[in-house]
Amino acid sequence: MTDLHPVPQPRTTLTHANCVVSTPLGYRPLHLDLHVPPGDGPFPVVLWIHGGGWMTGSRVWTVDQQFHERMIARGYAVADVDYRLALEATYPAQQADIDAAVQWLRHHAAALRIDPGRFAVLGESAGGQLAAIAALTGTAIQAAILWYGPPDLSNLRAQDDPFEYPAVLLGGPLAERAAFARLASPLHNIHPDAPPFLLVHGTEDETVPFADAVGFAEALRAQGVRCDLLPVEGAGHVFVGASVEVGTLTEAGADFLDDVFDRSRLPAGT
């Protein structure tokens, strides 16, 4: 019997639903949902980029079931972003989709009550790779938060297996696409002008080892880029087994963004 997904809960924070941000030729339209706090703004915005191994998932998937409520309460707008999955299109289509969402939000910033000078990305797992690439290859992102995102696609296991998720993303076995894998890897795109990063990673993660996050943090710091590393003790991938509630990790991300955007000096409501 096919497992059926539950009926979705009402999204009480949702302000603008099903916004079409791009229509790539030959593919479905790409959408985002936007949650904006009450008030005049303009508000900083966090682009939520879901995980799922580049093969599954959608913009409505969240790890923290109260993620939007927490961010809205802290004065952050949230844009839930969709991108083409790996069986729809190979990389760099996903990067182009994230860029299109950023461009759409910036173009309509005034009407949406968001601040184009305070854009952050928060990606989990595969979405963490996409979030990091967006932050490292453009100028429109001012902060990045990665939840257990893979920083290096060029050294993953099963290099000769064409059915591994990263191989599907890149269009073939990683052993045959080493240069392409490096191009898609945040670790190999670091530069001194990159925005600040926060890495939140489980110490017992077997899918993306904690040591990968440590190495990525060290590489960013070596280029003079701020990188805060928050170990989640006892947690595996998707924070399974974490010794803390996932909501505290959302709040830690908001604390990081408050510091990066220096919000203590801004009027209330922005």
Short mmCIF file of N, CA and C in Angstrom, two decimals, residues 31-201:
data_model
loop_
_atom_site.label_atom_id
_atom_site.label_comp_id
_atom_site.label_asym_id
_atom_site.label_seq_id
_atom_site.Cartn_x
_atom_site.Cartn_y
_atom_site.Cartn_z
N HIS A 31 8.39 28.22 -8.15
CA HIS A 31 7.63 29.05 -7.22
C HIS A 31 8.40 29.28 -5.92
N LEU A 32 7.95 30.28 -5.20
CA LEU A 32 8.33 30.44 -3.80
C LEU A 32 7.11 30.90 -3.02
N ASP A 33 7.15 30.65 -1.71
CA ASP A 33 6.17 31.18 -0.77
C ASP A 33 6.88 32.16 0.14
N LEU A 34 6.24 33.28 0.42
CA LEU A 34 6.88 34.32 1.22
C LEU A 34 6.07 34.59 2.48
N HIS A 35 6.78 34.61 3.59
CA HIS A 35 6.20 34.92 4.90
C HIS A 35 6.84 36.23 5.38
N VAL A 36 6.05 37.24 5.63
CA VAL A 36 6.57 38.56 6.00
C VAL A 36 5.94 38.98 7.34
N PRO A 37 6.75 39.48 8.26
CA PRO A 37 6.19 39.94 9.54
C PRO A 37 5.24 41.12 9.33
N PRO A 38 4.36 41.35 10.28
CA PRO A 38 3.51 42.55 10.20
C PRO A 38 4.35 43.80 10.41
N GLY A 39 3.94 44.89 9.79
CA GLY A 39 4.66 46.14 9.93
C GLY A 39 5.16 46.66 8.60
N ASP A 40 5.74 47.83 8.64
CA ASP A 40 6.18 48.49 7.41
C ASP A 40 7.46 47.91 6.83
N GLY A 41 8.34 47.39 7.71
CA GLY A 41 9.64 46.92 7.22
C GLY A 41 10.53 48.08 6.83
N PRO A 42 11.46 47.89 5.93
CA PRO A 42 11.71 46.62 5.23
C PRO A 42 12.42 45.61 6.13
N PHE A 43 12.07 44.34 5.95
CA PHE A 43 12.57 43.28 6.80
C PHE A 43 13.67 42.49 6.10
N PRO A 44 14.67 42.06 6.85
CA PRO A 44 15.63 41.11 6.28
C PRO A 44 14.91 39.82 5.91
N VAL A 45 15.43 39.12 4.91
CA VAL A 45 14.75 37.92 4.43
C VAL A 45 15.72 36.74 4.43
N VAL A 46 15.19 35.59 4.81
CA VAL A 46 15.93 34.33 4.81
C VAL A 46 15.33 33.44 3.74
N LEU A 47 16.14 33.00 2.80
CA LEU A 47 15.68 32.03 1.81
C LEU A 47 15.88 30.63 2.37
N TRP A 48 14.78 29.91 2.59
CA TRP A 48 14.84 28.53 3.06
C TRP A 48 14.98 27.61 1.85
N ILE A 49 16.05 26.79 1.84
CA ILE A 49 16.34 25.89 0.72
C ILE A 49 16.34 24.47 1.25
N HIS A 50 15.36 23.69 0.86
CA HIS A 50 15.14 22.36 1.43
C HIS A 50 16.19 21.36 0.98
N GLY A 51 16.30 20.29 1.74
CA GLY A 51 17.17 19.18 1.38
C GLY A 51 16.40 18.05 0.71
N GLY A 52 17.02 16.86 0.71
CA GLY A 52 16.42 15.70 0.06
C GLY A 52 17.33 15.06 -0.95
N GLY A 53 18.64 15.28 -0.80
CA GLY A 53 19.60 14.64 -1.70
C GLY A 53 19.50 15.11 -3.13
N TRP A 54 18.97 16.30 -3.36
CA TRP A 54 18.73 16.86 -4.69
C TRP A 54 17.71 16.06 -5.49
N MET A 55 17.09 15.04 -4.86
CA MET A 55 16.21 14.12 -5.57
C MET A 55 14.76 14.19 -5.09
N THR A 56 14.54 14.66 -3.87
CA THR A 56 13.20 14.70 -3.31
C THR A 56 13.02 16.02 -2.57
N GLY A 57 11.79 16.24 -2.09
CA GLY A 57 11.53 17.41 -1.26
C GLY A 57 10.86 18.53 -2.03
N SER A 58 10.41 19.51 -1.26
CA SER A 58 9.81 20.70 -1.84
C SER A 58 9.95 21.84 -0.85
N ARG A 59 9.55 23.02 -1.27
CA ARG A 59 9.73 24.21 -0.45
C ARG A 59 8.95 24.15 0.85
N VAL A 60 7.93 23.31 0.95
CA VAL A 60 7.11 23.27 2.17
C VAL A 60 7.69 22.33 3.22
N TRP A 61 8.78 21.63 2.92
CA TRP A 61 9.42 20.76 3.89
C TRP A 61 10.26 21.59 4.84
N THR A 62 10.07 21.40 6.13
CA THR A 62 10.92 22.06 7.12
C THR A 62 11.32 21.05 8.19
N VAL A 63 12.47 21.26 8.79
CA VAL A 63 12.95 20.40 9.86
C VAL A 63 12.34 20.83 11.19
N ASP A 64 12.33 22.13 11.42
CA ASP A 64 11.69 22.73 12.60
C ASP A 64 10.26 23.08 12.22
N GLN A 65 9.29 22.41 12.82
CA GLN A 65 7.89 22.61 12.45
C GLN A 65 7.38 24.00 12.81
N GLN A 66 8.12 24.71 13.65
CA GLN A 66 7.74 26.08 14.01
C GLN A 66 8.74 27.09 13.44
N PHE A 67 9.42 26.69 12.39
CA PHE A 67 10.49 27.52 11.82
C PHE A 67 9.99 28.91 11.43
N HIS A 68 8.90 28.96 10.69
CA HIS A 68 8.40 30.25 10.20
C HIS A 68 7.93 31.13 11.35
N GLU A 69 7.23 30.53 12.30
CA GLU A 69 6.74 31.31 13.44
C GLU A 69 7.91 31.91 14.22
N ARG A 70 8.96 31.13 14.41
CA ARG A 70 10.12 31.63 15.16
C ARG A 70 10.81 32.78 14.41
N MET A 71 10.98 32.62 13.10
CA MET A 71 11.68 33.66 12.34
C MET A 71 10.84 34.92 12.23
N ILE A 72 9.54 34.77 12.02
CA ILE A 72 8.66 35.93 11.96
C ILE A 72 8.70 36.69 13.29
N ALA A 73 8.68 35.95 14.40
CA ALA A 73 8.72 36.58 15.72
C ALA A 73 10.02 37.35 15.94
N ARG A 74 11.08 36.92 15.28
CA ARG A 74 12.37 37.61 15.38
C ARG A 74 12.51 38.74 14.37
N GLY A 75 11.49 38.97 13.56
CA GLY A 75 11.52 40.07 12.61
C GLY A 75 12.14 39.74 11.26
N TYR A 76 12.14 38.45 10.90
CA TYR A 76 12.69 38.02 9.61
C TYR A 76 11.59 37.53 8.69
N ALA A 77 11.61 37.99 7.45
CA ALA A 77 10.78 37.38 6.42
C ALA A 77 11.45 36.08 5.99
N VAL A 78 10.64 35.13 5.52
CA VAL A 78 11.16 33.85 5.05
C VAL A 78 10.60 33.57 3.67
N ALA A 79 11.48 33.24 2.74
CA ALA A 79 11.07 32.82 1.39
C ALA A 79 11.39 31.35 1.23
N ASP A 80 10.36 30.53 1.06
CA ASP A 80 10.54 29.09 0.83
C ASP A 80 10.72 28.89 -0.67
N VAL A 81 11.88 28.37 -1.06
CA VAL A 81 12.28 28.37 -2.46
C VAL A 81 12.24 26.95 -3.02
N ASP A 82 11.65 26.78 -4.19
CA ASP A 82 11.73 25.51 -4.92
C ASP A 82 12.84 25.57 -5.96
N TYR A 83 13.32 24.39 -6.31
CA TYR A 83 14.31 24.28 -7.38
C TYR A 83 14.08 22.95 -8.08
N ARG A 84 14.57 22.85 -9.31
CA ARG A 84 14.42 21.59 -10.05
C ARG A 84 15.24 20.49 -9.39
N LEU A 85 14.64 19.31 -9.24
CA LEU A 85 15.32 18.17 -8.67
C LEU A 85 16.20 17.50 -9.73
N ALA A 86 17.08 16.62 -9.26
CA ALA A 86 18.13 16.10 -10.15
C ALA A 86 17.59 15.25 -11.29
N LEU A 87 16.44 14.60 -11.10
CA LEU A 87 15.86 13.83 -12.20
C LEU A 87 15.07 14.71 -13.16
N GLU A 88 14.87 15.96 -12.82
CA GLU A 88 14.27 16.92 -13.73
C GLU A 88 15.33 17.60 -14.59
N ALA A 89 16.43 17.98 -13.94
CA ALA A 89 17.51 18.70 -14.64
C ALA A 89 18.79 18.52 -13.83
N THR A 90 19.90 18.39 -14.53
CA THR A 90 21.18 18.26 -13.84
C THR A 90 21.73 19.64 -13.48
N TYR A 91 22.71 19.60 -12.60
CA TYR A 91 23.38 20.82 -12.18
C TYR A 91 24.08 21.46 -13.40
N PRO A 92 24.09 22.80 -13.50
CA PRO A 92 23.77 23.82 -12.50
C PRO A 92 22.35 24.40 -12.57
N ALA A 93 21.37 23.62 -13.07
CA ALA A 93 20.00 24.14 -13.12
C ALA A 93 19.53 24.58 -11.74
N GLN A 94 19.88 23.82 -10.70
CA GLN A 94 19.45 24.15 -9.34
C GLN A 94 20.03 25.49 -8.88
N GLN A 95 21.29 25.71 -9.21
CA GLN A 95 21.92 26.99 -8.87
C GLN A 95 21.20 28.14 -9.59
N ALA A 96 20.85 27.94 -10.85
CA ALA A 96 20.14 28.97 -11.60
C ALA A 96 18.77 29.25 -10.98
N ASP A 97 18.13 28.21 -10.45
CA ASP A 97 16.81 28.40 -9.85
C ASP A 97 16.89 29.22 -8.57
N ILE A 98 17.90 28.97 -7.76
CA ILE A 98 18.08 29.76 -6.54
C ILE A 98 18.40 31.21 -6.91
N ASP A 99 19.25 31.39 -7.90
CA ASP A 99 19.59 32.75 -8.35
C ASP A 99 18.35 33.48 -8.85
N ALA A 100 17.47 32.76 -9.56
CA ALA A 100 16.25 33.38 -10.07
C ALA A 100 15.35 33.84 -8.93
N ALA A 101 15.28 33.04 -7.88
CA ALA A 101 14.46 33.43 -6.72
C ALA A 101 15.03 34.68 -6.06
N VAL A 102 16.35 34.74 -5.94
CA VAL A 102 17.00 35.92 -5.35
C VAL A 102 16.71 37.15 -6.20
N GLN A 103 16.85 37.01 -7.51
CA GLN A 103 16.62 38.15 -8.40
C GLN A 103 15.17 38.62 -8.32
N TRP A 104 14.22 37.70 -8.27
CA TRP A 104 12.80 38.06 -8.20
C TRP A 104 12.51 38.82 -6.91
N LEU A 105 13.04 38.32 -5.80
CA LEU A 105 12.82 38.97 -4.51
C LEU A 105 13.44 40.37 -4.49
N ARG A 106 14.62 40.50 -5.03
CA ARG A 106 15.26 41.81 -5.04
C ARG A 106 14.49 42.79 -5.94
N HIS A 107 13.99 42.31 -7.06
CA HIS A 107 13.26 43.18 -7.98
C HIS A 107 11.98 43.71 -7.34
N HIS A 108 11.31 42.87 -6.55
CA HIS A 108 10.03 43.25 -5.95
C HIS A 108 10.17 43.61 -4.47
N ALA A 109 11.38 43.92 -4.03
CA ALA A 109 11.64 44.12 -2.60
C ALA A 109 10.73 45.18 -1.98
N ALA A 110 10.57 46.30 -2.64
CA ALA A 110 9.77 47.39 -2.06
C ALA A 110 8.32 46.95 -1.86
N ALA A 111 7.74 46.31 -2.86
CA ALA A 111 6.35 45.87 -2.76
C ALA A 111 6.18 44.77 -1.71
N LEU A 112 7.23 43.98 -1.50
CA LEU A 112 7.14 42.86 -0.57
C LEU A 112 7.56 43.24 0.85
N ARG A 113 8.01 44.47 1.04
CA ARG A 113 8.45 44.98 2.36
C ARG A 113 9.69 44.25 2.88
N ILE A 114 10.59 43.87 1.97
CA ILE A 114 11.84 43.22 2.37
C ILE A 114 13.02 44.09 1.96
N ASP A 115 14.13 43.88 2.64
CA ASP A 115 15.32 44.71 2.46
C ASP A 115 16.30 44.01 1.53
N PRO A 116 16.55 44.53 0.33
CA PRO A 116 17.47 43.87 -0.60
C PRO A 116 18.92 43.89 -0.14
N GLY A 117 19.22 44.67 0.88
CA GLY A 117 20.57 44.71 1.41
C GLY A 117 20.80 43.75 2.56
N ARG A 118 19.75 42.97 2.92
CA ARG A 118 19.89 42.01 4.02
C ARG A 118 19.22 40.69 3.61
N PHE A 119 19.89 39.99 2.72
CA PHE A 119 19.45 38.68 2.25
C PHE A 119 20.33 37.61 2.86
N ALA A 120 19.71 36.57 3.39
CA ALA A 120 20.44 35.42 3.91
C ALA A 120 19.86 34.15 3.28
N VAL A 121 20.69 33.11 3.25
CA VAL A 121 20.23 31.79 2.81
C VAL A 121 20.39 30.82 3.97
N LEU A 122 19.43 29.92 4.10
CA LEU A 122 19.52 28.84 5.07
C LEU A 122 19.14 27.55 4.37
N GLY A 123 20.14 26.69 4.18
CA GLY A 123 19.89 25.44 3.47
C GLY A 123 20.22 24.25 4.33
N GLU A 124 19.43 23.18 4.16
CA GLU A 124 19.71 21.96 4.93
C GLU A 124 20.07 20.82 3.98
N SER A 125 21.12 20.09 4.35
CA SER A 125 21.61 18.95 3.59
C SER A 125 21.93 19.38 2.15
N ALA A 126 21.30 18.75 1.14
CA ALA A 126 21.57 19.15 -0.24
C ALA A 126 21.29 20.63 -0.45
N GLY A 127 20.26 21.15 0.23
CA GLY A 127 19.98 22.58 0.15
C GLY A 127 21.09 23.41 0.74
N GLY A 128 21.87 22.84 1.65
CA GLY A 128 23.01 23.55 2.19
C GLY A 128 24.09 23.78 1.14
N GLN A 129 24.30 22.77 0.28
CA GLN A 129 25.25 22.96 -0.82
C GLN A 129 24.78 24.08 -1.74
N LEU A 130 23.49 24.11 -2.05
CA LEU A 130 22.96 25.15 -2.93
C LEU A 130 23.00 26.52 -2.26
N ALA A 131 22.71 26.56 -0.96
CA ALA A 131 22.78 27.83 -0.23
C ALA A 131 24.20 28.38 -0.23
N ALA A 132 25.16 27.50 0.03
CA ALA A 132 26.55 27.94 0.08
C ALA A 132 27.03 28.43 -1.28
N ILE A 133 26.68 27.72 -2.33
CA ILE A 133 27.07 28.14 -3.67
C ILE A 133 26.46 29.50 -4.01
N ALA A 134 25.20 29.70 -3.63
CA ALA A 134 24.56 31.00 -3.87
C ALA A 134 25.30 32.11 -3.15
N ALA A 135 25.74 31.83 -1.93
CA ALA A 135 26.45 32.85 -1.15
C ALA A 135 27.86 33.11 -1.67
N LEU A 136 28.48 32.09 -2.26
CA LEU A 136 29.88 32.20 -2.67
C LEU A 136 30.07 32.68 -4.10
N THR A 137 29.05 32.55 -4.93
CA THR A 137 29.23 32.86 -6.36
C THR A 137 28.51 34.12 -6.81
N GLY A 138 27.85 34.81 -5.88
CA GLY A 138 27.17 36.04 -6.25
C GLY A 138 27.45 37.13 -5.24
N THR A 139 26.78 38.25 -5.42
CA THR A 139 26.97 39.38 -4.51
C THR A 139 25.68 39.76 -3.79
N ALA A 140 24.63 38.98 -3.98
CA ALA A 140 23.31 39.36 -3.47
C ALA A 140 23.00 38.75 -2.11
N ILE A 141 23.87 37.91 -1.57
CA ILE A 141 23.64 37.23 -0.30
C ILE A 141 24.61 37.78 0.74
N GLN A 142 24.07 38.21 1.87
CA GLN A 142 24.90 38.84 2.91
C GLN A 142 25.19 37.92 4.09
N ALA A 143 24.58 36.74 4.14
CA ALA A 143 24.85 35.79 5.22
C ALA A 143 24.35 34.42 4.79
N ALA A 144 25.00 33.37 5.31
CA ALA A 144 24.63 32.01 4.95
C ALA A 144 24.64 31.12 6.19
N ILE A 145 23.61 30.29 6.31
CA ILE A 145 23.52 29.30 7.37
C ILE A 145 23.36 27.93 6.71
N LEU A 146 24.22 27.00 7.11
CA LEU A 146 24.16 25.64 6.56
C LEU A 146 23.84 24.67 7.69
N TRP A 147 22.79 23.89 7.49
CA TRP A 147 22.48 22.78 8.38
C TRP A 147 22.96 21.51 7.69
N TYR A 148 24.05 20.96 8.17
CA TYR A 148 24.66 19.69 7.71
C TYR A 148 24.74 19.60 6.19
N GLY A 149 25.18 20.68 5.55
CA GLY A 149 25.33 20.68 4.10
C GLY A 149 26.68 20.12 3.68
N PRO A 150 26.75 19.39 2.56
CA PRO A 150 28.02 18.84 2.08
C PRO A 150 28.87 19.92 1.42
N PRO A 151 30.07 20.19 1.95
CA PRO A 151 30.90 21.24 1.37
C PRO A 151 31.72 20.80 0.15
N ASP A 152 31.89 19.49 -0.04
CA ASP A 152 32.78 19.02 -1.10
C ASP A 152 32.16 17.81 -1.78
N LEU A 153 31.70 17.99 -3.01
CA LEU A 153 31.11 16.88 -3.76
C LEU A 153 32.15 16.03 -4.46
N SER A 154 33.39 16.50 -4.48
CA SER A 154 34.42 15.81 -5.25
C SER A 154 35.06 14.64 -4.51
N ASN A 155 34.79 14.52 -3.19
CA ASN A 155 35.43 13.44 -2.44
C ASN A 155 34.42 12.50 -1.79
N LEU A 156 33.20 12.46 -2.33
CA LEU A 156 32.18 11.60 -1.75
C LEU A 156 32.44 10.14 -2.12
N ARG A 157 31.78 9.25 -1.37
CA ARG A 157 31.98 7.82 -1.59
C ARG A 157 31.34 7.39 -2.91
N ALA A 158 31.64 6.16 -3.30
CA ALA A 158 31.05 5.53 -4.50
C ALA A 158 31.26 6.40 -5.73
N GLN A 159 32.51 6.75 -5.99
CA GLN A 159 32.84 7.64 -7.11
C GLN A 159 32.43 7.07 -8.47
N ASP A 160 32.36 5.74 -8.57
CA ASP A 160 32.06 5.12 -9.86
C ASP A 160 30.60 4.74 -10.03
N ASP A 161 29.77 5.03 -9.03
CA ASP A 161 28.37 4.62 -9.07
C ASP A 161 27.52 5.72 -9.70
N PRO A 162 26.94 5.47 -10.89
CA PRO A 162 26.15 6.52 -11.55
C PRO A 162 24.80 6.76 -10.91
N PHE A 163 24.42 5.89 -9.95
CA PHE A 163 23.10 6.02 -9.32
C PHE A 163 23.15 6.68 -7.95
N GLU A 164 24.33 7.02 -7.46
CA GLU A 164 24.43 7.81 -6.25
C GLU A 164 23.82 9.19 -6.50
N TYR A 165 23.18 9.75 -5.48
CA TYR A 165 22.49 11.02 -5.67
C TYR A 165 23.39 12.12 -6.25
N PRO A 166 24.60 12.32 -5.73
CA PRO A 166 25.44 13.38 -6.33
C PRO A 166 25.78 13.10 -7.79
N ALA A 167 25.92 11.81 -8.15
CA ALA A 167 26.21 11.48 -9.54
C ALA A 167 25.02 11.82 -10.43
N VAL A 168 23.82 11.55 -9.95
CA VAL A 168 22.62 11.93 -10.72
C VAL A 168 22.57 13.44 -10.89
N LEU A 169 22.88 14.16 -9.82
CA LEU A 169 22.88 15.63 -9.89
C LEU A 169 23.84 16.13 -10.96
N LEU A 170 25.03 15.53 -11.01
CA LEU A 170 26.07 16.02 -11.91
C LEU A 170 26.07 15.34 -13.28
N GLY A 171 25.16 14.38 -13.47
CA GLY A 171 25.02 13.78 -14.80
C GLY A 171 25.87 12.58 -15.08
N GLY A 172 26.48 11.98 -14.04
CA GLY A 172 27.29 10.79 -14.26
C GLY A 172 28.21 10.52 -13.11
N PRO A 173 28.97 9.42 -13.16
CA PRO A 173 29.86 9.04 -12.07
C PRO A 173 30.82 10.17 -11.69
N LEU A 174 31.01 10.34 -10.40
CA LEU A 174 31.87 11.43 -9.94
C LEU A 174 33.31 11.25 -10.41
N ALA A 175 33.74 10.01 -10.55
CA ALA A 175 35.11 9.75 -11.00
C ALA A 175 35.36 10.33 -12.39
N GLU A 176 34.30 10.46 -13.17
CA GLU A 176 34.43 11.00 -14.53
C GLU A 176 34.15 12.50 -14.58
N ARG A 177 33.76 13.06 -13.44
CA ARG A 177 33.36 14.47 -13.41
C ARG A 177 34.02 15.21 -12.25
N ALA A 178 35.28 14.92 -12.05
CA ALA A 178 35.98 15.49 -10.90
C ALA A 178 36.01 17.02 -10.95
N ALA A 179 36.32 17.57 -12.11
CA ALA A 179 36.40 19.04 -12.23
C ALA A 179 35.02 19.66 -12.04
N PHE A 180 33.99 19.03 -12.58
CA PHE A 180 32.63 19.53 -12.45
C PHE A 180 32.18 19.47 -10.99
N ALA A 181 32.56 18.37 -10.31
CA ALA A 181 32.19 18.22 -8.90
C ALA A 181 32.85 19.31 -8.06
N ARG A 182 34.07 19.66 -8.37
CA ARG A 182 34.74 20.74 -7.65
C ARG A 182 34.05 22.07 -7.92
N LEU A 183 33.61 22.28 -9.15
CA LEU A 183 32.91 23.51 -9.50
C LEU A 183 31.62 23.66 -8.70
N ALA A 184 30.97 22.55 -8.38
CA ALA A 184 29.72 22.57 -7.63
C ALA A 184 29.94 22.54 -6.12
N SER A 185 31.19 22.47 -5.68
CA SER A 185 31.50 22.29 -4.26
C SER A 185 31.79 23.62 -3.58
N PRO A 186 31.08 23.96 -2.52
CA PRO A 186 31.38 25.18 -1.78
C PRO A 186 32.84 25.29 -1.35
N LEU A 187 33.43 24.18 -0.94
CA LEU A 187 34.81 24.20 -0.47
C LEU A 187 35.77 24.76 -1.51
N HIS A 188 35.48 24.54 -2.78
CA HIS A 188 36.38 24.96 -3.85
C HIS A 188 35.95 26.27 -4.50
N ASN A 189 35.04 26.98 -3.85
CA ASN A 189 34.60 28.28 -4.35
C ASN A 189 34.78 29.39 -3.32
N ILE A 190 35.57 29.13 -2.30
CA ILE A 190 35.78 30.12 -1.23
C ILE A 190 36.65 31.26 -1.74
N HIS A 191 36.33 32.49 -1.31
CA HIS A 191 37.12 33.65 -1.65
C HIS A 191 37.01 34.67 -0.51
N PRO A 192 37.93 35.61 -0.43
CA PRO A 192 37.95 36.53 0.73
C PRO A 192 36.73 37.42 0.87
N ASP A 193 35.98 37.64 -0.20
CA ASP A 193 34.82 38.53 -0.13
C ASP A 193 33.52 37.78 0.18
N ALA A 194 33.62 36.53 0.54
CA ALA A 194 32.41 35.75 0.85
C ALA A 194 31.73 36.30 2.10
N PRO A 195 30.41 36.16 2.20
CA PRO A 195 29.69 36.65 3.39
C PRO A 195 29.94 35.74 4.59
N PRO A 196 29.55 36.16 5.77
CA PRO A 196 29.70 35.31 6.97
C PRO A 196 28.85 34.04 6.86
N PHE A 197 29.38 32.97 7.46
CA PHE A 197 28.71 31.67 7.47
C PHE A 197 28.49 31.21 8.90
N LEU A 198 27.40 30.49 9.11
CA LEU A 198 27.16 29.71 10.32
C LEU A 198 26.92 28.27 9.89
N LEU A 199 27.72 27.35 10.42
CA LEU A 199 27.55 25.93 10.13
C LEU A 199 26.98 25.25 11.37
N VAL A 200 25.83 24.61 11.22
CA VAL A 200 25.19 23.89 12.31
C VAL A 200 25.19 22.41 11.91
N HIS A 201 25.88 21.58 12.69
CA HIS A 201 26.17 20.23 12.20
C HIS A 201 26.20 19.24 13.35
#
